[in-house]
Short mmCIF file of C-alpha atoms in Angstrom, two decimals:
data_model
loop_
_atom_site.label_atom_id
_atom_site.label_comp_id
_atom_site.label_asym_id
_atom_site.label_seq_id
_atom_site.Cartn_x
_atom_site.Cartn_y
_atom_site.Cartn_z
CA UNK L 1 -19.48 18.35 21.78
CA UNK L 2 -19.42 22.11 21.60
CA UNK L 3 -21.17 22.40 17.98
CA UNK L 4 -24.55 22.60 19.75
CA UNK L 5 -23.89 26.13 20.90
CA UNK L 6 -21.04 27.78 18.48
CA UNK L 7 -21.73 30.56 16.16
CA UNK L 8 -18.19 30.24 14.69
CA UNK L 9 -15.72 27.69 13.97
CA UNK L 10 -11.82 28.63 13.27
CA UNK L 11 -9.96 25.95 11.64
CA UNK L 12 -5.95 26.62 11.12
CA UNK L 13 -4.86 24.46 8.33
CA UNK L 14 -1.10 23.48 7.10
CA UNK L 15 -1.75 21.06 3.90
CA UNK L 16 -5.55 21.05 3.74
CA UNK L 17 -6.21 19.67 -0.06
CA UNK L 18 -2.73 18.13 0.23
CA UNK L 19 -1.35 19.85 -2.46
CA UNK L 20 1.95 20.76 -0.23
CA UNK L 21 5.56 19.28 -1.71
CA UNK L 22 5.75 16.52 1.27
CA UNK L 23 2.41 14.78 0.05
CA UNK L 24 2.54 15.68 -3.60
CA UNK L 25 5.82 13.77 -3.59
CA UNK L 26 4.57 10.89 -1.56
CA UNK L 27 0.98 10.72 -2.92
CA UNK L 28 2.80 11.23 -6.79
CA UNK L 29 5.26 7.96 -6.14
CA UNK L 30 3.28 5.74 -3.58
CA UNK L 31 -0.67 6.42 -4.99
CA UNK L 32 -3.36 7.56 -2.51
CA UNK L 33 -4.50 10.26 -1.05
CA UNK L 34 -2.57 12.41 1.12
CA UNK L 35 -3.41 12.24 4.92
CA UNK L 36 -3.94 15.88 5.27
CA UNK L 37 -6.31 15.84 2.59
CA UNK L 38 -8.67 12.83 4.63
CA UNK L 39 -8.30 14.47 7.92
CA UNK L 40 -9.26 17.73 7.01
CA UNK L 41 -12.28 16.65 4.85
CA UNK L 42 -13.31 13.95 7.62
CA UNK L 43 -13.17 17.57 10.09
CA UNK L 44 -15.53 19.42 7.33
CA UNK L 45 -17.69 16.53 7.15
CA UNK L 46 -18.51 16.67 10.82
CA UNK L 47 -19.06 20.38 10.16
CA UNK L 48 -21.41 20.00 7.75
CA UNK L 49 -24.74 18.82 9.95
CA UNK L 50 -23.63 22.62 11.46
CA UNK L 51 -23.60 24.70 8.63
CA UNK L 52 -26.50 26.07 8.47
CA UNK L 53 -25.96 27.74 11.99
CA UNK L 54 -22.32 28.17 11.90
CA UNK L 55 -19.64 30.53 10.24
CA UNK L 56 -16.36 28.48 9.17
CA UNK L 57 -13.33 30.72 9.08
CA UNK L 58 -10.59 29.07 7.89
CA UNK L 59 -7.02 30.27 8.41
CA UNK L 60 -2.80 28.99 8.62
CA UNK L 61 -0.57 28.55 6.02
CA UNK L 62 -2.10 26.18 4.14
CA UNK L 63 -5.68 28.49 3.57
CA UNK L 64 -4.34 29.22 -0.11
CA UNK L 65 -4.76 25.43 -0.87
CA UNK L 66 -8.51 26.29 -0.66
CA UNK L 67 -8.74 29.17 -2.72
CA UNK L 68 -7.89 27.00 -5.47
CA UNK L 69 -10.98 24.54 -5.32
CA UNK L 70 -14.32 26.06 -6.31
CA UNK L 71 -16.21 23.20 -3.50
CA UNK L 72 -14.08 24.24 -0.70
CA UNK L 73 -13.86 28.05 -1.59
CA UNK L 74 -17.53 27.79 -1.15
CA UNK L 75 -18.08 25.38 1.76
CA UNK L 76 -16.37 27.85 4.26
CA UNK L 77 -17.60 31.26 4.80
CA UNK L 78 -14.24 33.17 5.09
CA UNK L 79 -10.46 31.99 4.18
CA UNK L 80 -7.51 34.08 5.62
CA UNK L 81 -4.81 33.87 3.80
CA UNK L 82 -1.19 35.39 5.52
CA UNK L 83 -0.62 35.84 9.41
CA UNK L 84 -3.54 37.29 10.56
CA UNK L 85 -3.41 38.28 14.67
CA UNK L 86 -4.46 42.08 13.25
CA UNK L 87 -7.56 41.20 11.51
CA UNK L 88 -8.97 37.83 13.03
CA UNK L 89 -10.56 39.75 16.30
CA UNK L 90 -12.35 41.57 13.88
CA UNK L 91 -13.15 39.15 11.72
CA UNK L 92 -14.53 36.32 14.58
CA UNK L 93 -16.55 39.28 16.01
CA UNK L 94 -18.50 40.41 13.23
CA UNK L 95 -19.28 36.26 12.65
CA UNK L 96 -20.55 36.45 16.10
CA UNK L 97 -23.06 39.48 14.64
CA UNK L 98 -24.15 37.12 12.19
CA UNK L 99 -22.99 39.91 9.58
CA UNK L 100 -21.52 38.53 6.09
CA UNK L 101 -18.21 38.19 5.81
CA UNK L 102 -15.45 38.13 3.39
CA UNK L 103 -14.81 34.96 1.12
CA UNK L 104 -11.02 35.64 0.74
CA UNK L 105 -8.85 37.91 2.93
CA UNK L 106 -5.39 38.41 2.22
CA UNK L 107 -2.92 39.72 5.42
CA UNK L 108 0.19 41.66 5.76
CA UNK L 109 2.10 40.48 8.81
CA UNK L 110 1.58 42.40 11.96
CA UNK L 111 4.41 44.51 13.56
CA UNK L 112 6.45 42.02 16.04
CA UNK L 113 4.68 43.71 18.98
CA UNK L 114 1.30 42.84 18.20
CA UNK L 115 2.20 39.38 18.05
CA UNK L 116 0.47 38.27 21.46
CA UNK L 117 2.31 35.55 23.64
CA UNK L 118 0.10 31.98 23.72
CA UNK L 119 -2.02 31.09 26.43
CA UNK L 120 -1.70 27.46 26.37
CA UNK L 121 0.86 24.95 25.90
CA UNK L 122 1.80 25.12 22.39
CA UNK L 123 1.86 21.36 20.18
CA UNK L 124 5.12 19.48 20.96
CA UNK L 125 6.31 22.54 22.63
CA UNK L 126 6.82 24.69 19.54
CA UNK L 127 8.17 28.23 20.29
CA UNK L 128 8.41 30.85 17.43
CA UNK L 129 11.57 32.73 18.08
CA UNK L 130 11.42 34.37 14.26
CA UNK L 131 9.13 35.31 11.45
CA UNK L 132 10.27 35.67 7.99
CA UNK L 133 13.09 34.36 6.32
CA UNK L 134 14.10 37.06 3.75
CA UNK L 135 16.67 35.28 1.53
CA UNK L 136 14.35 35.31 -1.64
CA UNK L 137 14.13 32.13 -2.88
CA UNK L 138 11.34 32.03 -5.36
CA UNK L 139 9.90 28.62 -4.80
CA UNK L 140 9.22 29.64 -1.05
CA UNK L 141 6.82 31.67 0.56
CA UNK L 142 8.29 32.82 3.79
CA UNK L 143 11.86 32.85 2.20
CA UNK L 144 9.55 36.16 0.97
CA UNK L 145 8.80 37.29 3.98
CA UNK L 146 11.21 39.91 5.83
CA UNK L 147 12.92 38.09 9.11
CA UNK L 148 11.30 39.78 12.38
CA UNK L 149 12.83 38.43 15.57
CA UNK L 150 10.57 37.75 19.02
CA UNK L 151 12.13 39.51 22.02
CA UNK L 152 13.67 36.96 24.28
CA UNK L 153 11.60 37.80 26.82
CA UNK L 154 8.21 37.02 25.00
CA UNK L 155 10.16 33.67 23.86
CA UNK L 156 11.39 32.84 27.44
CA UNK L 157 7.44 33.62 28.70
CA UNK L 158 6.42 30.87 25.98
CA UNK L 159 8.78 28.18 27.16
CA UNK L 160 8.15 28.70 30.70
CA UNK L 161 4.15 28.81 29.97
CA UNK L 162 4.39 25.28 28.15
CA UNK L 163 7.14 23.59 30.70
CA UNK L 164 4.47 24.40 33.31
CA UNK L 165 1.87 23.05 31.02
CA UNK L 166 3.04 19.16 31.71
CA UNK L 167 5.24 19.71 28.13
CA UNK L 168 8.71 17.99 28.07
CA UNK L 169 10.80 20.29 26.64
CA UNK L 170 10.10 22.84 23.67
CA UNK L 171 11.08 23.44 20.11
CA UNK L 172 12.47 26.68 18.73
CA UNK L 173 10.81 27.28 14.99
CA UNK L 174 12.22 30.18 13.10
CA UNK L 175 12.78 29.67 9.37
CA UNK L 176 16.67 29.58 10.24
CA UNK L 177 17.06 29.69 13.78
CA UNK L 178 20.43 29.98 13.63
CA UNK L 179 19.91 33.71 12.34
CA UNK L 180 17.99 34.50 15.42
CA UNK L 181 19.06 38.61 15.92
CA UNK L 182 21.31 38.88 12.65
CA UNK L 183 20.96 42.37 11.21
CA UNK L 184 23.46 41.71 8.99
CA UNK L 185 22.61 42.24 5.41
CA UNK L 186 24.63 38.65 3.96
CA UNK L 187 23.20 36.37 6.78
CA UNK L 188 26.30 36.17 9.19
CA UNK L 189 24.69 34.67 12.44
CA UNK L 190 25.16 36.76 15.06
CA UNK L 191 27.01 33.91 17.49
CA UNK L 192 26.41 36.21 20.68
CA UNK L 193 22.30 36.85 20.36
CA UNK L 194 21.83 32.86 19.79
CA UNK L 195 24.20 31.67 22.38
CA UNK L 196 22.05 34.31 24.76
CA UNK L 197 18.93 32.91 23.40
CA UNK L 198 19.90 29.17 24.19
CA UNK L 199 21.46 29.67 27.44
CA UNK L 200 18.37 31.47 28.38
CA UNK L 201 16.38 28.78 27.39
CA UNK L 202 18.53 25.95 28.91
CA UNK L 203 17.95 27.31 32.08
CA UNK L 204 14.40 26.46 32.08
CA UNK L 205 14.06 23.28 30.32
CA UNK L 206 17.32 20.67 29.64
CA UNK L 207 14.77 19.67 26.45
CA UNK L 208 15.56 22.16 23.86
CA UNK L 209 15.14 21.35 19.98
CA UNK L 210 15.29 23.42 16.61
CA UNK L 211 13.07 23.31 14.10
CA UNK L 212 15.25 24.55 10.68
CA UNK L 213 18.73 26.05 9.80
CA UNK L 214 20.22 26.48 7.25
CA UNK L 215 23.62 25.09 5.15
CA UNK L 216 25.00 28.80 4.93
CA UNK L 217 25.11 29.85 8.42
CA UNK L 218 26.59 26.64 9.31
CA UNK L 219 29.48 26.82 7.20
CA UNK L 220 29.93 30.98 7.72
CA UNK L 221 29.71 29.84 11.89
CA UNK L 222 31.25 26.22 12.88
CA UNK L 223 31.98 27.96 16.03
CA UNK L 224 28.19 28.86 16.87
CA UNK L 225 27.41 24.67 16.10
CA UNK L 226 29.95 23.35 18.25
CA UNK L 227 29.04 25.93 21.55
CA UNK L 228 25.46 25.21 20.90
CA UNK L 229 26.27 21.49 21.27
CA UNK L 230 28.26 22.30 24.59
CA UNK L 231 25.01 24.14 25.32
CA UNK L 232 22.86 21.10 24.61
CA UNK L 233 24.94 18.61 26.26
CA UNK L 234 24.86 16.73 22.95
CA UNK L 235 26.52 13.52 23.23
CA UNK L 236 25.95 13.16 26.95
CA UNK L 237 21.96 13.88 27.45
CA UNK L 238 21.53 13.38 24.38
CA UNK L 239 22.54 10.98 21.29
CA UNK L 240 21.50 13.08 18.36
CA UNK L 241 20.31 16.14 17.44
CA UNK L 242 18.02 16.56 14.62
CA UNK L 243 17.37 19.44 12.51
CA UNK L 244 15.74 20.56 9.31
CA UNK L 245 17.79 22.26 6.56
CA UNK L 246 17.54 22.64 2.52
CA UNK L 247 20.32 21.30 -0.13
CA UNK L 248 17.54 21.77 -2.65
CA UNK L 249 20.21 21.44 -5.74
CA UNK L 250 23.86 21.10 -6.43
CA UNK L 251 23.46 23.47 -9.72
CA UNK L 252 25.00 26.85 -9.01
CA UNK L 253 22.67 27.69 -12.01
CA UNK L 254 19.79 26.77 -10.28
CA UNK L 255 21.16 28.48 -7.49
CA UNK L 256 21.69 31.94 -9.01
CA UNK L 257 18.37 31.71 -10.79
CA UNK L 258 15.82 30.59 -8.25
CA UNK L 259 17.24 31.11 -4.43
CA UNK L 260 20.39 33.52 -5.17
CA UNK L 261 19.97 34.85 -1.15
CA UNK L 262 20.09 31.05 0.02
CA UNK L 263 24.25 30.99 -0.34
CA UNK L 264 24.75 34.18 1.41
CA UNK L 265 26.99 35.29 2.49
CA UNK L 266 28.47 32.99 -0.04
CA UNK L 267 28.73 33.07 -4.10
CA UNK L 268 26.58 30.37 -6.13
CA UNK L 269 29.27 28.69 -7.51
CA UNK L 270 30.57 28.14 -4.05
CA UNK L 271 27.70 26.44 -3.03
CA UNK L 272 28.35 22.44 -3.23
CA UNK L 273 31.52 22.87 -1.19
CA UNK L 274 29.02 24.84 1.38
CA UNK L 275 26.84 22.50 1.48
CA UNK L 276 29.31 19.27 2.20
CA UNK L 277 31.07 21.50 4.96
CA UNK L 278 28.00 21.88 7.14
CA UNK L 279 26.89 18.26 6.75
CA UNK L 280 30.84 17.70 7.83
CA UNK L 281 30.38 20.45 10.34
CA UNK L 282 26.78 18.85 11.74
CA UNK L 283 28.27 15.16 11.43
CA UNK L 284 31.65 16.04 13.83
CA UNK L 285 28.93 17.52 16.19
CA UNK L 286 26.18 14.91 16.08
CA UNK L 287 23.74 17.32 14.40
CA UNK L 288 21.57 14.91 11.95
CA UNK L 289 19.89 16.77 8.90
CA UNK L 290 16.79 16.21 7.25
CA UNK L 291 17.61 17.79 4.10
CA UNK L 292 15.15 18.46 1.62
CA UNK L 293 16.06 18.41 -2.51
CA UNK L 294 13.87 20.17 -5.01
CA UNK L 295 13.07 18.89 -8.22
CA UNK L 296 10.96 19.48 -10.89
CA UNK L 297 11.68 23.42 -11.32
CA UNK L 298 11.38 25.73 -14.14
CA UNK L 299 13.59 24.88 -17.11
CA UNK L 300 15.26 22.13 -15.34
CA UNK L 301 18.11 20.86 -17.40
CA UNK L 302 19.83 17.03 -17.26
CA UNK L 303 22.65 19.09 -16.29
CA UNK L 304 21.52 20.59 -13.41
CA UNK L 305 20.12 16.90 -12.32
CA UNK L 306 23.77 15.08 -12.97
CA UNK L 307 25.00 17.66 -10.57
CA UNK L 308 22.57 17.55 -8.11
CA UNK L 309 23.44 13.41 -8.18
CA UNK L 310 27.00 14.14 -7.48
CA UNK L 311 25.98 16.16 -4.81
CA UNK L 312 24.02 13.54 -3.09
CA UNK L 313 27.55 11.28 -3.25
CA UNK L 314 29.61 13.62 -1.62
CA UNK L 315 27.31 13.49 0.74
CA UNK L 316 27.70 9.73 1.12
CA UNK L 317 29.78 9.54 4.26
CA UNK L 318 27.49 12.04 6.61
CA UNK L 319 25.01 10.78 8.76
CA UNK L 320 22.08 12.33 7.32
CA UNK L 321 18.33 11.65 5.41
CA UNK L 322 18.49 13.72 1.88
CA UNK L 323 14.60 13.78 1.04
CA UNK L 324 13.88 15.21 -3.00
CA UNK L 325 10.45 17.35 -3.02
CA UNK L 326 8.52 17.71 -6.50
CA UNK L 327 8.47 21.81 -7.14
CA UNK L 328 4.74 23.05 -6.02
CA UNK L 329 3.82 26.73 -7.37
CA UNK L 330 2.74 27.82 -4.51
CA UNK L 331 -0.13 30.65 -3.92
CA UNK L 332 2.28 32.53 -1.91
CA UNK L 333 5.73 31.93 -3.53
CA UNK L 334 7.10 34.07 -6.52
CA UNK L 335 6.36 31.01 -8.98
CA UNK L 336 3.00 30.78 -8.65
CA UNK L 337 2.42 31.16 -12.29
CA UNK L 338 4.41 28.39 -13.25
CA UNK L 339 2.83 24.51 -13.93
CA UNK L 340 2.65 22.17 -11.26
CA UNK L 341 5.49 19.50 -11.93
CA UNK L 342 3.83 15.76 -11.71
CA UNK L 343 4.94 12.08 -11.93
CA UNK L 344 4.38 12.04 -15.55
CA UNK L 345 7.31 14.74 -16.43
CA UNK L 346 9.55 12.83 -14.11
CA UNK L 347 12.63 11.79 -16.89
CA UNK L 348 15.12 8.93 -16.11
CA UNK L 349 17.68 10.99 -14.45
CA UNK L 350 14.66 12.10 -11.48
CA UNK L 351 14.68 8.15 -11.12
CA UNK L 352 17.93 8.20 -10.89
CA UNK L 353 18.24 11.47 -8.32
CA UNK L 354 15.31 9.22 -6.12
CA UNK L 355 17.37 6.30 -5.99
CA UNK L 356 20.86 7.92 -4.85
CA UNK L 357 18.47 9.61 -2.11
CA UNK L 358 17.07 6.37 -0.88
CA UNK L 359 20.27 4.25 -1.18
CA UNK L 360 21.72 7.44 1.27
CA UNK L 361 18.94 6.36 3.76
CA UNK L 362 19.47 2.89 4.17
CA UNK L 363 22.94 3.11 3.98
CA UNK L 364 22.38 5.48 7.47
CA UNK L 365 18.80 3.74 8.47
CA UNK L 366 20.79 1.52 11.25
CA UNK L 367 23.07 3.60 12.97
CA UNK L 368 19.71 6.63 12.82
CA UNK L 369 17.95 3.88 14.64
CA UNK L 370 20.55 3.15 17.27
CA UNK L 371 21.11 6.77 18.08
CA UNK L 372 17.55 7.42 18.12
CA UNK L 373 16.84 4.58 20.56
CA UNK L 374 20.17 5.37 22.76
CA UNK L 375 17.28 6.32 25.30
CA UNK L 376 14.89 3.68 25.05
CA UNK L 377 14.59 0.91 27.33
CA UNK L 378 11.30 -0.72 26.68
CA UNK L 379 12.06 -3.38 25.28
CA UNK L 380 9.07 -4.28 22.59
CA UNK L 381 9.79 -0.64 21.54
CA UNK L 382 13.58 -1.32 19.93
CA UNK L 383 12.58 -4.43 18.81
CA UNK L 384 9.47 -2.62 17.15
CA UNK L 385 12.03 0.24 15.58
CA UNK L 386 14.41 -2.87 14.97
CA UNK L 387 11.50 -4.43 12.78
CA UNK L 388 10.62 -1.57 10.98
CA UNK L 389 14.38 -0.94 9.89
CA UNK L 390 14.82 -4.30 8.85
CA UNK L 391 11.47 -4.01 6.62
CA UNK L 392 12.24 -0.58 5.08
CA UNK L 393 15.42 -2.28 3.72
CA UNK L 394 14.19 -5.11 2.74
CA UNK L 395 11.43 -3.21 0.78
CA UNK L 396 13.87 -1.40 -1.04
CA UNK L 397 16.14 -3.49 -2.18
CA UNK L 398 12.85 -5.10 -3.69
CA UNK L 399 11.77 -2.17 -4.95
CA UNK L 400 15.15 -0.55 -6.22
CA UNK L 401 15.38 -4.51 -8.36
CA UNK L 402 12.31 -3.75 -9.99
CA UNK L 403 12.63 0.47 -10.95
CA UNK L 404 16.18 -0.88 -12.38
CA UNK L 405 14.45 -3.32 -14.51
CA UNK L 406 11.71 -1.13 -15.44
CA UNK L 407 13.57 1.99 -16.63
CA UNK L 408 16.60 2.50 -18.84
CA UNK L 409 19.22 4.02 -16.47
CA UNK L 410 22.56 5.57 -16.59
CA UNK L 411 24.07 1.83 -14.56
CA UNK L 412 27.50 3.39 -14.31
CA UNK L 413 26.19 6.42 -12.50
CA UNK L 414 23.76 4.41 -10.04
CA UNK L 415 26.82 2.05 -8.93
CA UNK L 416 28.54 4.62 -7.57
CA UNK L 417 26.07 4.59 -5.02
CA UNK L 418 26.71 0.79 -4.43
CA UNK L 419 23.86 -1.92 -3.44
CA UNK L 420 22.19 -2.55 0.32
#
């Protein structure tokens, strides 16, 4: 309703073209078209009576997706690519001139000062406590990124601002939140700056969630897991606590090659027995992880796939989801020379990988559901959830039937994983 009288438009995009490693993966084994990709051309489209009289500038972290396609590139007048709180005043003003601007701008992160505090209630309650991850790993883009840390009071402003807003409860979103004020150089947590942080927090709002951590600062700091849960109150307010983390491989080789930083402070080699001590860690403490796998990557070997399998199984008995991700080159990672991986280089032992990740689901899929709905007393909402669980399985063992049939598979290995 307010096209009739704008001059400029600012769109923030995550996965415009949906050419980010959640739909390529879906999209690649399910058919369609990404979600992403229909909303934001269905938001263009109602743009386009506009555009004449308008100036699109088109911004988040998903802009690079749109310097790839010649249509796009050239529908919008401007694309920002990076964070860009220095140079978007600038930019939206001289739209409001009418002067020409730009087709691609590329930004350097602003100093943590110049990152102004929101003025609204934020989506779901997300807080950024940290920018930046600074591990290195070469298939990400703000693993890149040096780590720069929000001063707690600019966080604690942006939780009271959205609890006063009507939002229940916030999130905290940092690339690993459990490194919130480490300085050290191997990626120790510093247990006393996030205990501050989340007793400062609880004070406002019981509601408190996280967005990611990650495997090595669990395992370097069991002790920072279970006070946060005594923070939290998890296991009496709440029935679950779920966060996002990375396994990504179980191939020290992969490991030392692509995200060497992502172990610290421990060794590559080290790095399976990390990983099954924080899902033991998060499992004692009723943390549940949505842990992402990557496949697909440079020079992949069967090898590094068989290990990444046995991985998955020793990961059997913790309550978790273990989601595999097809390796995107990213504008904005260190690979972004490399080919896309697709559906058609998938080999048997991918097929194999995908079905020891979805036999982990179901084998959790009920007791997820109970915890989830612990809280829940509508009634046509569990059964609803109920439903749904009973259908996923159902699908799947279906599905897994036919894949088996189709495909030539390793049987021995895949029984390890046992049958629904």
């Amino acid at each position: 309703k307010y096209l009739e009288n704008a001059k400029v438009v600012g769109v923030s995009v995550m996965d415009p073209l949906g050419f980010g490693p959640v739909s390529v993966t879906f999209s690649s084994l399910l058919g369609g078209t990404p979600s992403t990709r229909l909303e934001f051309v269905k938001l263009m489209e109602k743009l386009r009576p506009f555009k004449n009289k308008i100036k699109i500038i088109v911004g988040g972290s998903g802009s690079w997706q749109l310097e790839w396609d010649e249509y796009w590139r050239n529908f919008v007048d401007c694309i920002v690519i990076g964070e860009a709180e220095e140079i978007a005043p600038d930019l939206f003003r001289r739209a409001l001139r009418g002067e020409e601007l730009p087709k691609i701008v590329h930004c350097k992160g602003p100093e943590i000062e110049k990152i102004p505090t929101i003025k609204n209630p934020s989506v779901n309650g997300l807080i950024e406590i940290s920018r930046g991850c600074g591990r290195g790993c070469r298939f990400c883009s703000e693993t890149l990124k040096e780590r720069r840390d929000l001063p707690l009071p600019k966080i604690l402003e942006e939780v009271k601002l959205n609890i006063r807003g009507g939002t229940n409860g916030v999130i905290l979103h940092a690339e690993d939140v459990l490194l919130y004020g480490c300085k050290d150089p191997r990626f120790v947590p510093n247990e006393e700056k996030v205990i501050k942080l989340f007793k400062a927090v609880k004070k406002i709002t019981d509601n408190i969630g996280i967005s990611h951590c990650s495997l090595s600062a669990i395992s370097s700091k069991p002790s920072l897991v279970e006070e946060i849960s005594h923070i939290l109150e998890i296991g009496e307010k709440m029935s679950m606590f779920g966060v996002q983390t990375g396994v990504e491989t179980g191939s020290p080789r992969i490991i030392e090659k692509y995200m060497h930083g992502k172990c610290l402070p421990f060794n590559p080699n080290e790095w399976c027995d990390v990983v099954e001590e924080a899902f033991a860690i998060m499992h004692d403490n009723l943390w549940v992880p949505a842990a992402t796998l990557l496949i697909g990557l440079p020079d992949e070997t069967d090898e590094d796939l068989i290990k990444t399998i046995e991985l998955v199984e020793r990961l059997r008995d913790y309550r978790s989801l273990i989601v595999p991700l097809i390796f995107i080159p990213m504008e904005v990672c260190a690979l972004r020379e490399e080919r896309m991986f697709t559906k058609e280089n998938l080999r048997e032992l991918h097929w194999e990988l995908l079905i020891a990740c979805m036999d982990h689901a179901i084998r959790w899929v009920d007791d997820l559901k109970e915890s989830y709905l612990a809280g829940f007393k509508n009634i046509p909402i569990r059964l609803g959830y109920q439903a749904f669980a009973w259908w996923v399985k159902k699908a799947w063992r279906r599905k897994r039937g036919e894949i088996l049939g189709q495909r030539h598979y390793n049987v021995a290995l895949i029984k390890q994983f046992g049958t629904m």
